[in-house]
Short mmCIF file of C-alpha atoms and ligand atoms in Angstrom, two decimals:
data_model
loop_
_atom_site.label_atom_id
_atom_site.label_comp_id
_atom_site.label_asym_id
_atom_site.label_seq_id
_atom_site.Cartn_x
_atom_site.Cartn_y
_atom_site.Cartn_z
CA MET A 8 33.19 -99.56 58.75
CA ASN A 9 32.76 -96.13 60.27
CA GLU A 10 36.00 -95.42 62.12
CA LYS A 11 35.07 -91.95 63.38
CA LYS A 12 35.06 -91.42 67.14
CA THR A 13 31.86 -90.48 68.95
CA ILE A 14 31.24 -87.14 70.60
CA LEU A 15 28.32 -86.27 72.85
CA SER A 16 27.48 -83.07 74.66
CA GLY A 17 24.55 -80.83 75.46
CA ILE A 18 23.16 -77.79 77.20
CA GLN A 19 20.20 -77.33 79.52
CA PRO A 20 17.32 -75.37 77.98
CA SER A 21 16.98 -73.38 81.18
CA ALA A 22 16.82 -69.89 79.64
CA ALA A 23 15.61 -68.19 76.48
CA SER A 24 19.19 -67.85 75.26
CA ILE A 25 22.49 -69.59 75.84
CA THR A 26 25.23 -67.45 77.40
CA LEU A 27 28.47 -66.34 75.83
CA GLY A 28 30.09 -68.81 78.27
CA ASN A 29 28.02 -71.71 76.85
CA TYR A 30 28.89 -70.60 73.33
CA LEU A 31 32.63 -70.13 73.77
CA GLY A 32 33.09 -72.93 76.31
CA ALA A 33 31.07 -75.53 74.41
CA VAL A 34 29.13 -74.82 71.19
CA LYS A 35 31.90 -73.07 69.27
CA ASN A 36 34.12 -76.09 69.86
CA TRP A 37 31.38 -78.45 68.76
CA ALA A 38 31.20 -76.71 65.41
CA SER A 39 34.91 -77.32 64.86
CA LEU A 40 34.56 -81.06 65.50
CA GLN A 41 31.73 -81.94 63.15
CA ASP A 42 33.80 -83.17 60.21
CA GLU A 43 36.18 -85.33 62.17
CA TYR A 44 33.77 -87.06 64.56
CA ASN A 45 30.33 -88.59 64.83
CA CYS A 46 28.69 -85.91 66.94
CA MET A 47 25.55 -86.00 69.04
CA TYR A 48 24.17 -82.93 70.75
CA ALA A 49 21.14 -83.02 73.01
CA MET A 50 18.87 -80.45 74.54
CA MET A 51 19.19 -81.66 78.16
CA ASP A 52 15.65 -81.02 79.37
CA LEU A 53 15.66 -83.80 82.00
CA HIS A 54 18.52 -82.03 83.78
CA THR A 55 16.73 -78.70 83.59
CA ILE A 56 13.88 -79.68 85.93
CA THR A 57 16.31 -80.12 88.84
CA VAL A 58 15.53 -76.39 89.21
CA ARG A 59 11.85 -75.39 89.00
CA GLN A 60 10.80 -74.34 85.47
CA THR A 61 7.72 -72.75 83.95
CA PRO A 62 6.37 -75.55 81.67
CA ALA A 63 5.46 -73.34 78.67
CA GLU A 64 8.86 -71.65 78.82
CA LEU A 65 10.76 -74.92 79.09
CA ARG A 66 8.98 -76.18 75.96
CA LYS A 67 9.78 -72.97 74.08
CA ASN A 68 13.37 -72.83 75.30
CA THR A 69 14.01 -76.44 74.24
CA VAL A 70 13.07 -75.80 70.60
CA SER A 71 14.82 -72.42 70.67
CA LEU A 72 17.98 -74.17 71.91
CA LEU A 73 17.96 -76.42 68.86
CA ALA A 74 17.68 -73.32 66.63
CA GLN A 75 20.58 -71.78 68.57
CA TYR A 76 22.74 -74.89 68.06
CA ILE A 77 22.15 -74.70 64.31
CA ALA A 78 22.56 -70.92 64.17
CA CYS A 79 25.90 -71.29 65.97
CA GLY A 80 27.15 -73.56 63.21
CA ILE A 81 26.06 -77.08 64.16
CA ASP A 82 25.11 -78.54 60.80
CA ALA A 83 21.87 -80.54 61.02
CA GLU A 84 23.05 -82.86 58.24
CA LYS A 85 26.33 -83.74 59.89
CA ASN A 86 25.33 -83.89 63.55
CA LEU A 87 22.65 -85.78 65.41
CA MET A 88 20.50 -83.46 67.54
CA PHE A 89 17.76 -84.60 69.85
CA ILE A 90 15.74 -83.81 72.96
CA GLN A 91 16.96 -85.83 75.94
CA SER A 92 13.47 -86.68 77.23
CA HIS A 93 12.59 -88.19 73.83
CA VAL A 94 15.05 -91.01 74.49
CA PRO A 95 13.83 -92.95 77.56
CA ALA A 96 17.04 -94.98 77.72
CA HIS A 97 18.75 -91.98 79.38
CA ALA A 98 16.46 -92.11 82.39
CA GLU A 99 16.51 -95.92 82.47
CA LEU A 100 20.30 -96.14 82.47
CA ALA A 101 20.49 -93.32 85.01
CA TRP A 102 18.40 -95.40 87.42
CA ILE A 103 20.66 -98.40 87.01
CA LEU A 104 23.82 -96.32 87.42
CA ASN A 105 22.36 -94.72 90.57
CA CYS A 106 22.77 -98.15 92.13
CA TYR A 107 26.48 -98.11 91.26
CA THR A 108 27.20 -94.61 92.58
CA GLN A 109 28.04 -93.78 96.17
CA MET A 110 26.38 -91.00 98.18
CA GLY A 111 29.85 -89.82 99.23
CA GLU A 112 30.94 -89.34 95.61
CA LEU A 113 27.89 -87.20 94.86
CA GLN A 114 28.31 -85.19 98.04
CA ARG A 115 31.71 -84.02 96.81
CA MET A 116 30.33 -82.45 93.60
CA THR A 117 30.92 -78.71 93.65
CA GLN A 118 27.95 -78.03 91.34
CA PHE A 119 25.64 -79.75 93.82
CA LYS A 120 27.11 -77.70 96.68
CA ASP A 121 26.72 -74.44 94.69
CA LYS A 122 23.22 -75.17 93.45
CA SER A 123 21.93 -76.36 96.80
CA ALA A 124 23.26 -73.17 98.36
CA LYS A 125 21.43 -71.15 95.68
CA HIS A 126 18.15 -73.08 95.83
CA LYS A 127 17.85 -73.77 99.56
CA ASP A 128 14.09 -74.22 99.31
CA ASN A 129 14.36 -77.00 96.71
CA ILE A 130 17.31 -79.30 97.33
CA ASN A 131 15.70 -82.22 95.53
CA ALA A 132 17.05 -85.72 94.92
CA GLY A 133 17.37 -84.95 91.18
CA LEU A 134 19.81 -82.15 91.92
CA PHE A 135 21.86 -84.65 93.94
CA THR A 136 21.87 -87.37 91.27
CA TYR A 137 22.29 -84.91 88.35
CA PRO A 138 25.82 -86.24 87.58
CA VAL A 139 24.50 -89.82 87.31
CA LEU A 140 22.04 -88.80 84.60
CA MET A 141 24.88 -87.01 82.86
CA ALA A 142 26.97 -90.19 83.11
CA ALA A 143 24.08 -92.12 81.53
CA ASP A 144 23.86 -89.59 78.65
CA ILE A 145 27.51 -90.12 77.89
CA LEU A 146 27.94 -93.86 78.52
CA LEU A 147 24.83 -94.87 76.59
CA TYR A 148 26.48 -94.06 73.25
CA GLN A 149 29.99 -95.41 74.01
CA THR A 150 31.18 -91.82 73.74
CA ASP A 151 34.89 -91.17 73.20
CA LEU A 152 35.03 -87.41 73.78
CA VAL A 153 32.86 -84.93 75.67
CA PRO A 154 33.40 -81.27 74.72
CA VAL A 155 32.44 -79.11 77.71
CA GLY A 156 33.60 -76.10 79.71
CA ALA A 157 35.97 -76.51 82.66
CA ASP A 158 33.10 -76.41 85.18
CA GLN A 159 31.99 -79.86 83.97
CA LYS A 160 35.35 -81.56 84.50
CA GLN A 161 34.31 -83.02 87.85
CA HIS A 162 31.18 -84.52 86.28
CA LEU A 163 33.35 -86.15 83.63
CA GLU A 164 35.57 -87.61 86.32
CA ILE A 165 32.65 -89.18 88.17
CA THR A 166 31.35 -90.52 84.84
CA ARG A 167 34.68 -92.24 84.29
CA ASP A 168 34.66 -93.61 87.84
CA ILE A 169 31.13 -95.01 87.49
CA ALA A 170 31.99 -96.60 84.13
CA ALA A 171 35.20 -98.15 85.45
CA ARG A 172 33.37 -99.52 88.51
CA PHE A 173 30.63 -101.06 86.38
CA ASN A 174 33.22 -102.53 83.99
CA SER A 175 35.22 -103.99 86.87
CA ILE A 176 32.14 -105.96 87.96
CA TYR A 177 30.67 -106.96 84.59
CA GLY A 178 33.48 -106.78 82.02
CA ASP A 179 33.92 -104.22 79.24
CA VAL A 180 30.45 -102.70 78.99
CA PHE A 181 31.23 -98.98 78.76
CA LYS A 182 33.87 -97.03 76.91
CA ILE A 183 35.71 -94.69 79.30
CA PRO A 184 35.15 -91.17 77.90
CA GLU A 185 37.65 -88.31 77.83
CA PRO A 186 36.81 -84.66 78.46
CA TYR A 187 37.58 -82.20 75.66
CA ILE A 188 38.08 -78.77 77.17
CA GLY A 189 39.23 -75.72 75.21
CA LYS A 190 41.98 -73.41 76.48
CA GLU A 191 41.05 -69.71 76.51
CA SER A 192 37.36 -70.51 76.29
CA ALA A 193 37.16 -73.10 79.07
CA ARG A 194 36.07 -70.68 81.75
CA ILE A 195 34.47 -67.43 80.68
CA MET A 196 33.98 -65.19 83.70
CA SER A 197 31.30 -62.67 84.67
CA LEU A 198 31.96 -59.21 83.20
CA GLN A 199 31.02 -57.70 86.56
CA THR A 200 32.58 -60.20 89.00
CA PRO A 201 35.46 -61.67 86.98
CA THR A 202 36.33 -64.11 89.75
CA ALA A 203 33.00 -65.90 89.19
CA LYS A 204 31.99 -67.95 86.15
CA MET A 205 29.72 -66.21 83.63
CA SER A 206 26.26 -67.58 84.31
CA LYS A 207 22.67 -66.72 83.51
CA SER A 208 22.00 -66.44 87.24
CA ASP A 209 24.54 -63.62 87.72
CA PRO A 210 22.99 -61.24 90.28
CA ASN A 211 24.17 -58.32 88.11
CA PRO A 212 22.48 -58.40 84.67
CA ASN A 213 25.53 -56.72 83.13
CA GLY A 214 27.73 -59.64 84.15
CA CYS A 215 26.29 -62.14 81.69
CA VAL A 216 26.15 -61.74 77.91
CA PHE A 217 23.52 -63.84 76.18
CA VAL A 218 24.08 -64.99 72.62
CA LEU A 219 20.64 -63.67 71.67
CA ASP A 220 21.11 -60.29 73.41
CA ASP A 221 20.63 -57.49 70.92
CA ILE A 222 23.89 -56.05 69.71
CA ASP A 223 23.43 -52.73 71.56
CA ALA A 224 23.06 -54.60 74.84
CA VAL A 225 26.18 -56.66 74.08
CA ILE A 226 28.24 -53.50 73.44
CA ARG A 227 26.86 -51.83 76.55
CA LYS A 228 27.73 -54.82 78.75
CA PHE A 229 31.32 -54.90 77.47
CA LYS A 230 31.70 -51.13 77.91
CA ARG A 231 30.75 -51.58 81.56
CA ALA A 232 33.02 -54.58 82.11
CA VAL A 233 35.04 -54.43 85.32
CA THR A 234 38.81 -54.11 84.79
CA ASP A 235 41.38 -52.66 87.24
CA SER A 236 43.20 -49.42 87.96
CA GLU A 237 46.47 -50.26 86.18
CA ALA A 238 45.34 -49.08 82.73
CA CYS A 239 47.59 -51.61 81.02
CA VAL A 240 46.38 -54.48 78.85
CA GLU A 241 48.44 -57.37 80.15
CA TYR A 242 47.67 -61.03 80.87
CA LYS A 243 48.77 -61.76 84.38
CA GLU A 244 47.62 -63.13 87.71
CA GLY A 245 45.33 -60.84 89.62
CA LYS A 246 44.08 -59.00 86.51
CA ASP A 247 40.92 -61.13 86.35
CA GLY A 248 38.79 -58.67 84.41
CA VAL A 249 41.43 -57.96 81.75
CA ASN A 250 42.41 -61.65 81.51
CA ASN A 251 38.78 -62.56 80.90
CA LEU A 252 38.37 -59.95 78.16
CA LEU A 253 41.58 -61.18 76.53
CA ASN A 254 40.32 -64.76 76.66
CA ILE A 255 37.02 -63.74 75.10
CA TYR A 256 38.79 -61.73 72.40
CA SER A 257 41.14 -64.58 71.67
CA SER A 258 38.28 -67.12 71.51
CA VAL A 259 36.20 -65.11 69.06
CA THR A 260 39.01 -63.89 66.80
CA GLY A 261 41.18 -67.02 66.82
CA LYS A 262 44.20 -64.87 67.74
CA THR A 263 46.43 -66.01 70.58
CA VAL A 264 46.32 -64.10 73.87
CA GLU A 265 49.88 -62.97 73.19
CA GLU A 266 48.91 -61.51 69.80
CA ALA A 267 45.98 -59.75 71.47
CA VAL A 268 48.21 -58.26 74.17
CA ASN A 269 50.57 -56.92 71.48
CA GLU A 270 47.65 -55.47 69.55
CA PHE A 271 46.52 -53.43 72.57
CA ALA A 272 49.96 -52.34 73.79
CA GLY A 273 49.80 -48.66 74.73
CA LYS A 274 46.03 -48.49 74.33
CA GLY A 275 43.62 -47.55 77.12
CA TYR A 276 40.93 -49.79 78.57
CA GLY A 277 38.19 -47.84 76.77
CA ASP A 278 39.58 -48.77 73.33
CA PHE A 279 40.31 -52.30 74.47
CA LYS A 280 36.79 -52.94 75.77
CA MET A 281 35.29 -51.47 72.62
CA ALA A 282 37.42 -53.74 70.44
CA VAL A 283 36.35 -56.82 72.40
CA ALA A 284 32.72 -55.70 72.18
CA GLU A 285 32.99 -55.24 68.41
CA ALA A 286 34.65 -58.62 67.93
CA VAL A 287 31.88 -60.35 69.89
CA ALA A 288 29.20 -58.36 68.04
CA GLU A 289 30.73 -59.43 64.74
CA GLU A 290 30.53 -63.06 65.84
CA LEU A 291 26.93 -62.77 67.04
CA ARG A 292 25.37 -60.84 64.12
CA PRO A 293 25.22 -63.77 61.66
CA ILE A 294 24.04 -66.06 64.48
CA HIS A 295 21.08 -63.74 65.16
CA GLU A 296 20.19 -63.66 61.50
CA LYS A 297 20.26 -67.42 61.12
CA TYR A 298 18.39 -67.92 64.41
CA ASN A 299 15.57 -65.58 63.38
CA ASP A 300 15.18 -67.43 60.07
CA LEU A 301 15.13 -70.82 61.75
CA MET A 302 12.51 -69.80 64.29
CA LYS A 303 10.16 -68.98 61.40
CA ASN A 304 10.31 -72.60 60.37
CA LYS A 305 9.13 -74.68 63.32
CA ASP A 306 8.29 -77.63 61.05
CA TYR A 307 11.91 -77.84 60.00
CA LEU A 308 13.08 -77.77 63.62
CA GLU A 309 10.53 -80.44 64.53
CA SER A 310 11.71 -82.66 61.70
CA ILE A 311 15.26 -82.45 63.04
CA TYR A 312 14.50 -83.33 66.64
CA LYS A 313 12.10 -86.11 65.60
CA LYS A 314 14.64 -87.69 63.30
CA GLY A 315 17.30 -87.20 66.00
CA ALA A 316 15.16 -89.00 68.58
CA GLU A 317 14.52 -91.90 66.24
CA THR A 318 18.21 -92.46 65.60
CA ALA A 319 19.22 -91.89 69.22
CA ASN A 320 16.54 -94.32 70.42
CA TYR A 321 17.86 -96.94 68.04
CA MET A 322 21.49 -96.33 69.00
CA SER A 323 20.85 -96.26 72.75
CA ARG A 324 19.14 -99.66 72.78
CA LYS A 325 22.34 -101.59 72.17
CA THR A 326 24.15 -100.46 75.32
CA LEU A 327 21.02 -100.45 77.45
CA THR A 328 20.17 -104.04 76.52
CA LYS A 329 23.71 -105.14 77.29
CA VAL A 330 23.57 -103.42 80.69
CA LYS A 331 20.20 -104.99 81.51
CA LYS A 332 21.52 -108.46 80.66
CA LYS A 333 24.64 -107.91 82.75
CA VAL A 334 22.74 -106.89 85.87
CA GLY A 335 20.38 -109.84 85.54
CA PHE A 336 17.13 -108.43 84.12
CA VAL A 337 15.00 -110.76 82.00
CA ILE A 338 15.25 -109.48 78.42
P1 TYM B 420 24.97 -76.24 81.17
O1 TYM B 420 23.73 -75.95 80.43
O2 TYM B 420 25.10 -75.75 82.57
O3 TYM B 420 26.24 -75.75 80.38
C1 TYM B 420 26.40 -76.07 79.02
C2 TYM B 420 27.86 -75.99 78.59
O4 TYM B 420 28.37 -74.68 78.73
C3 TYM B 420 29.59 -74.71 79.46
N1 TYM B 420 29.69 -73.45 80.22
C4 TYM B 420 30.77 -72.65 80.21
N2 TYM B 420 31.96 -72.74 79.59
C5 TYM B 420 32.84 -71.74 79.78
N3 TYM B 420 32.59 -70.67 80.57
C6 TYM B 420 31.42 -70.52 81.21
N4 TYM B 420 31.18 -69.45 81.97
C7 TYM B 420 30.44 -71.55 81.05
N5 TYM B 420 29.18 -71.72 81.54
C8 TYM B 420 28.74 -72.90 81.01
C9 TYM B 420 29.46 -75.93 80.36
O5 TYM B 420 30.71 -76.39 80.77
C10 TYM B 420 28.77 -76.90 79.43
O6 TYM B 420 29.69 -77.52 78.57
N6 TYM B 420 25.71 -80.71 82.82
C11 TYM B 420 25.88 -80.09 81.51
C12 TYM B 420 24.79 -80.50 80.55
C13 TYM B 420 24.86 -81.95 80.23
C14 TYM B 420 25.90 -82.62 79.52
C15 TYM B 420 25.50 -84.00 79.47
C16 TYM B 420 27.09 -82.20 78.92
C17 TYM B 420 23.93 -82.89 80.57
N7 TYM B 420 24.33 -84.12 80.11
C18 TYM B 420 26.31 -84.93 78.82
C19 TYM B 420 27.88 -83.14 78.30
C20 TYM B 420 27.49 -84.49 78.25
C21 TYM B 420 25.92 -78.58 81.72
O7 TYM B 420 26.75 -78.08 82.37
O8 TYM B 420 25.02 -77.83 81.12
#
């Protein structure tokens, strides 16, 4: 019997490239888990349309995201990768779980509050029920662990609450999943506004580093990173810019923050920023190379997401059928 635990996670294909925050907060951790767990990673396109997308771009970004997963070290032989909309059970279970989720619970979600403030002209019902679809993604596969950045912790909590509520009515249907959140990499901040999370929608284009940015742009963004006037590389409260750069440096090099602080003792911010930039560039160069190769082979990418959908469709049926029986649908 296969005793390995199940992991599921994913990213929205809402831009042409994932951000350094997505990479360090999520994908880099995924790569480290692939030998120990049964891992499933989806391109979460259903979630993406909660914000208006250009159809041709969404299609392109979804396939590109798969190439980015692989280029970042997610082995296509060891991990199951699929496109969320190719597995209808996600949307089906989401509908059912909607009926076991309270409006009040969803109203408390900070992501909903943030996104509805940002997209005032399109506060759609999908944006509101986004966490329920995410709960369906996770619960459908009896997932044990969900590797995500710290911003998704609240969504994991509501997933656990929905699962526990459903189980308390119908018996043990869902496994209660645990979040898996890294330390230094859990919350990568904007290089320009280090009190805000790094995000593709940063109003200042220098605040967000994209994994597929060319290396010159990466170096330039780090050179311009906001620090403070103390001119001392230390990790302490209030030094948000420096703390963030130390976290990034530590996440890409594998050194502890303490080791990094020692390394830069007595050095100025110019040298420090350049060293962080170089370390990130070093990490991204091979990813770019692999990504460019993969994008030349669309047939290969298609074969992966087709095979992924087939397996995920098969796997998802078991839980979905059980849920349908429990709620009283004729099977
Ligand atoms: P998305 O696309 O917004 O984010 C993808 C992943 O990147 C992490 N992340 C960060 N981590 C650290 N620092 C940052 N600045 C940063 N920005 C983003 C997020 O925490 C996330 O892990 N709702 C999910 C997508 C999803 C999902 C799921 C995840 C849909 N269904 C099921 C896990 C399981 C999301 O945040 O996507």
